[in-house]
Coordinates of C-alpha atoms in Angstrom, one line a residue:
M1344 CA 155.0 131.8 -5.4
T1345 CA 156.3 128.8 -7.3
K1346 CA 159.3 126.8 -6.0
N1347 CA 161.4 125.3 -8.8
I1348 CA 162.4 121.7 -8.2
V1349 CA 164.4 119.3 -10.3
A1350 CA 163.8 115.6 -10.1
I1351 CA 165.9 112.6 -11.1
A1352 CA 164.6 109.0 -11.5
G1353 CA 167.5 106.6 -11.0
S1354 CA 166.2 104.1 -13.6
L1355 CA 166.4 104.1 -17.4
R1356 CA 163.6 101.5 -17.7
K1357 CA 160.5 102.5 -19.6
G1358 CA 157.7 102.2 -17.2
S1359 CA 159.9 102.5 -14.1
Y1360 CA 158.0 102.8 -10.8
N1361 CA 160.5 105.4 -9.8
S1362 CA 159.8 107.5 -12.9
S1363 CA 156.1 107.0 -12.1
L1364 CA 156.8 108.2 -8.5
I1365 CA 158.5 111.3 -9.8
S1366 CA 155.5 112.0 -12.2
A1367 CA 153.1 111.6 -9.2
A1368 CA 155.2 114.1 -7.3
Q1369 CA 155.0 116.5 -10.2
K1370 CA 151.2 116.3 -10.3
I1371 CA 150.9 116.7 -6.6
G1372 CA 153.4 119.5 -6.4
S1373 CA 151.6 121.6 -9.1
S1374 CA 148.4 121.5 -7.1
L1375 CA 149.7 122.2 -3.6
S1376 CA 148.5 125.9 -3.4
S1377 CA 145.0 124.8 -4.2
K1378 CA 145.2 122.5 -1.2
G1379 CA 146.2 125.4 1.2
A1380 CA 150.0 125.3 0.8
E1381 CA 151.9 128.6 0.6
H1382 CA 153.7 127.6 -2.6
D1383 CA 153.3 125.6 -5.7
L1384 CA 156.1 123.3 -6.9
A1385 CA 157.1 123.3 -10.5
I1386 CA 159.0 120.0 -10.8
E1387 CA 161.2 119.5 -13.9
I1388 CA 162.2 115.9 -14.5
L1389 CA 165.8 115.6 -15.7
D1390 CA 166.8 112.8 -18.1
I1391 CA 170.0 111.1 -17.1
S1392 CA 170.1 108.7 -20.1
S1393 CA 172.2 111.0 -22.2
L1394 CA 175.1 111.3 -19.8
P1395 CA 178.3 109.6 -20.7
L1396 CA 180.1 107.4 -18.2
F1397 CA 182.1 109.6 -15.8
D1398 CA 185.7 109.8 -16.8
Q1399 CA 188.2 112.4 -15.6
D1400 CA 189.8 112.4 -19.0
V1401 CA 186.5 113.3 -20.6
E1402 CA 186.0 115.9 -17.9
A1403 CA 189.4 117.4 -18.5
A1404 CA 188.9 117.5 -22.3
G1405 CA 185.8 119.5 -22.0
F1406 CA 182.8 119.1 -19.7
P1407 CA 180.0 117.2 -21.7
E1408 CA 177.2 119.5 -22.8
A1409 CA 174.5 117.2 -21.4
A1410 CA 176.2 117.1 -18.0
Q1411 CA 176.7 120.9 -17.9
A1412 CA 173.1 121.6 -18.8
M1413 CA 171.9 119.3 -16.0
K1414 CA 174.4 120.9 -13.5
D1415 CA 173.0 124.3 -14.4
K1416 CA 169.5 123.2 -13.8
I1417 CA 170.3 121.8 -10.4
A1418 CA 172.3 124.9 -9.5
A1419 CA 169.3 127.1 -10.4
A1420 CA 166.7 125.0 -8.6
D1421 CA 165.3 125.6 -5.2
G1422 CA 165.4 121.9 -4.4
V1423 CA 166.0 118.4 -5.7
I1424 CA 164.0 115.1 -5.6
I1425 CA 165.8 111.8 -6.3
A1426 CA 163.8 108.6 -6.7
T1427 CA 166.0 105.5 -6.6
P1428 CA 165.4 101.9 -7.4
E1429 CA 167.4 99.3 -5.4
Y1430 CA 169.9 97.2 -7.4
N1431 CA 171.9 94.7 -5.4
R1432 CA 171.1 96.6 -2.1
S1433 CA 172.4 99.9 -3.4
V1434 CA 171.8 102.7 -6.0
P1435 CA 171.9 101.9 -9.7
G1436 CA 175.1 102.7 -11.5
V1437 CA 173.3 105.2 -13.9
L1438 CA 172.2 107.2 -10.9
K1439 CA 175.6 107.2 -9.3
N1440 CA 177.1 108.3 -12.6
A1441 CA 174.7 111.2 -12.8
I1442 CA 175.6 112.3 -9.3
D1443 CA 179.3 112.0 -10.0
W1444 CA 178.9 114.4 -13.0
M1445 CA 176.8 116.8 -11.1
S1446 CA 179.4 117.1 -8.3
R1447 CA 182.2 117.8 -10.8
P1448 CA 184.6 119.5 -11.5
Y1449 CA 186.0 119.5 -8.0
G1450 CA 184.8 122.5 -6.1
Q1451 CA 181.7 123.0 -8.3
N1452 CA 179.3 120.6 -6.7
S1453 CA 175.7 121.5 -7.8
F1454 CA 174.1 119.7 -4.9
A1455 CA 175.8 121.7 -2.1
G1456 CA 173.2 123.4 0.1
K1457 CA 170.2 122.0 -1.9
P1458 CA 167.2 120.8 0.0
T1459 CA 166.9 117.2 -1.2
L1460 CA 164.1 114.7 -0.9
V1461 CA 165.1 111.0 -1.4
M1462 CA 162.5 108.4 -2.2
G1463 CA 162.0 105.2 -4.0
A1464 CA 159.7 102.5 -5.2
S1465 CA 160.0 98.8 -5.9
M1466 CA 157.9 95.6 -6.0
G1467 CA 159.6 94.3 -2.8
P1468 CA 158.1 94.8 0.6
I1469 CA 161.0 96.8 2.0
A1470 CA 161.0 99.0 -1.1
T1471 CA 164.3 100.8 -1.6
A1472 CA 165.4 101.2 2.1
V1473 CA 169.0 100.1 1.7
A1474 CA 169.5 102.0 -1.6
Q1475 CA 168.1 105.1 0.0
S1476 CA 170.4 104.7 3.0
H1477 CA 173.4 104.6 0.6
L1478 CA 172.0 107.5 -1.4
K1479 CA 171.5 109.7 1.7
Q1480 CA 175.1 109.0 2.7
I1481 CA 176.3 110.1 -0.8
M1482 CA 174.1 113.2 -0.7
L1483 CA 175.2 114.2 2.8
Y1484 CA 178.8 113.9 1.7
L1485 CA 178.0 116.3 -1.1
D1486 CA 176.6 118.7 1.4
A1487 CA 173.0 118.5 0.2
K1488 CA 170.3 119.3 2.9
V1489 CA 168.8 115.8 2.9
I1490 CA 165.3 115.6 4.4
G1491 CA 165.3 112.9 7.1
Q1492 CA 161.5 112.7 7.7
P1493 CA 159.2 111.8 6.2
E1494 CA 160.8 108.8 4.5
I1495 CA 159.2 107.7 1.2
Y1496 CA 159.5 103.9 0.8
V1497 CA 156.9 102.7 -1.7
G1498 CA 157.0 98.9 -1.4
T1499 CA 154.8 96.5 -3.4
A1500 CA 154.7 99.3 -6.0
H1501 CA 152.9 97.1 -8.5
E1502 CA 149.8 97.4 -6.3
K1503 CA 150.1 101.2 -5.9
F1504 CA 150.4 102.2 -9.5
D1505 CA 148.1 101.2 -12.3
A1506 CA 149.1 99.8 -15.7
S1507 CA 149.7 103.3 -17.1
G1508 CA 152.0 104.3 -14.2
E1509 CA 149.4 106.5 -12.3
L1510 CA 149.7 106.4 -8.5
I1511 CA 146.4 105.0 -7.3
D1512 CA 147.2 104.4 -3.6
E1513 CA 145.6 107.1 -1.5
S1514 CA 147.9 106.5 1.5
T1515 CA 151.0 106.8 -0.6
T1516 CA 149.6 110.0 -2.3
S1517 CA 149.0 111.6 1.0
H1518 CA 152.4 110.6 2.4
L1519 CA 154.1 112.0 -0.8
E1520 CA 152.1 115.2 -0.5
G1521 CA 153.4 115.6 3.1
A1522 CA 157.0 115.1 2.0
L1523 CA 156.6 117.7 -0.8
R1524 CA 155.2 120.2 1.8
K1525 CA 158.3 119.5 3.9
L1526 CA 160.6 120.1 0.8
V1527 CA 158.8 123.4 0.2
G1528 CA 159.5 124.4 3.8
W1529 CA 163.2 123.6 3.4
T1530 CA 163.6 125.8 0.2
K1531 CA 165.0 129.3 0.5

C-alpha cells in the first residue's frame, strides 16, 4: 500500500540543499517496500513559489487558486515533510508565508492532525537546528503531529550532496530512511 505524502522545501533557490533533501526523500520513499517496509511512500513536492504574500484582504476577496490547490493536496495527504533552510536563526519568510496560507481561512487549517516530518540542510555545522525548533513550534500550534525523533539536521551539506544535488552521504541516507519509516508508522 502506498502512503501519499506532500513535501515542501522552504527555499526558492535553484539548487537548494533543502530541495535536494526533499528529492532524496522522494527517491528513498519510493523504494521502501523493496527494503522490507510495509508501505511505499509517494512523495509529491509542492512548489511554494507561486503563492502571493499572505494578506487577509486578498483572502477575503477570494482565496488564491494556487493556495487552494496546495491546501487541497495537504488535506488529502497522509503526511507532510517540510525541509527548511535557516535564515537569521529562523525559517525563511517564503516558508512562513506558505504555512500561513495553508492554515487559512480560520478554522480550515490543512495541517491539523497531519503527521509531519521536519528536516533541514545547510552548509553550517549545526545545520538548521534553530530554524527547525521554530518550525516545530509553529507546526505544533497548528495541531500537526510533529515527529520528535529522529531529527534530521544535515550540516556541511556541501559535502553530502554532489554538484547535481544527489545525496551521496551514506549515513545521511540511512538516517533519512529511518525518519521516513517513522513517518509511515505515524500515518493513518
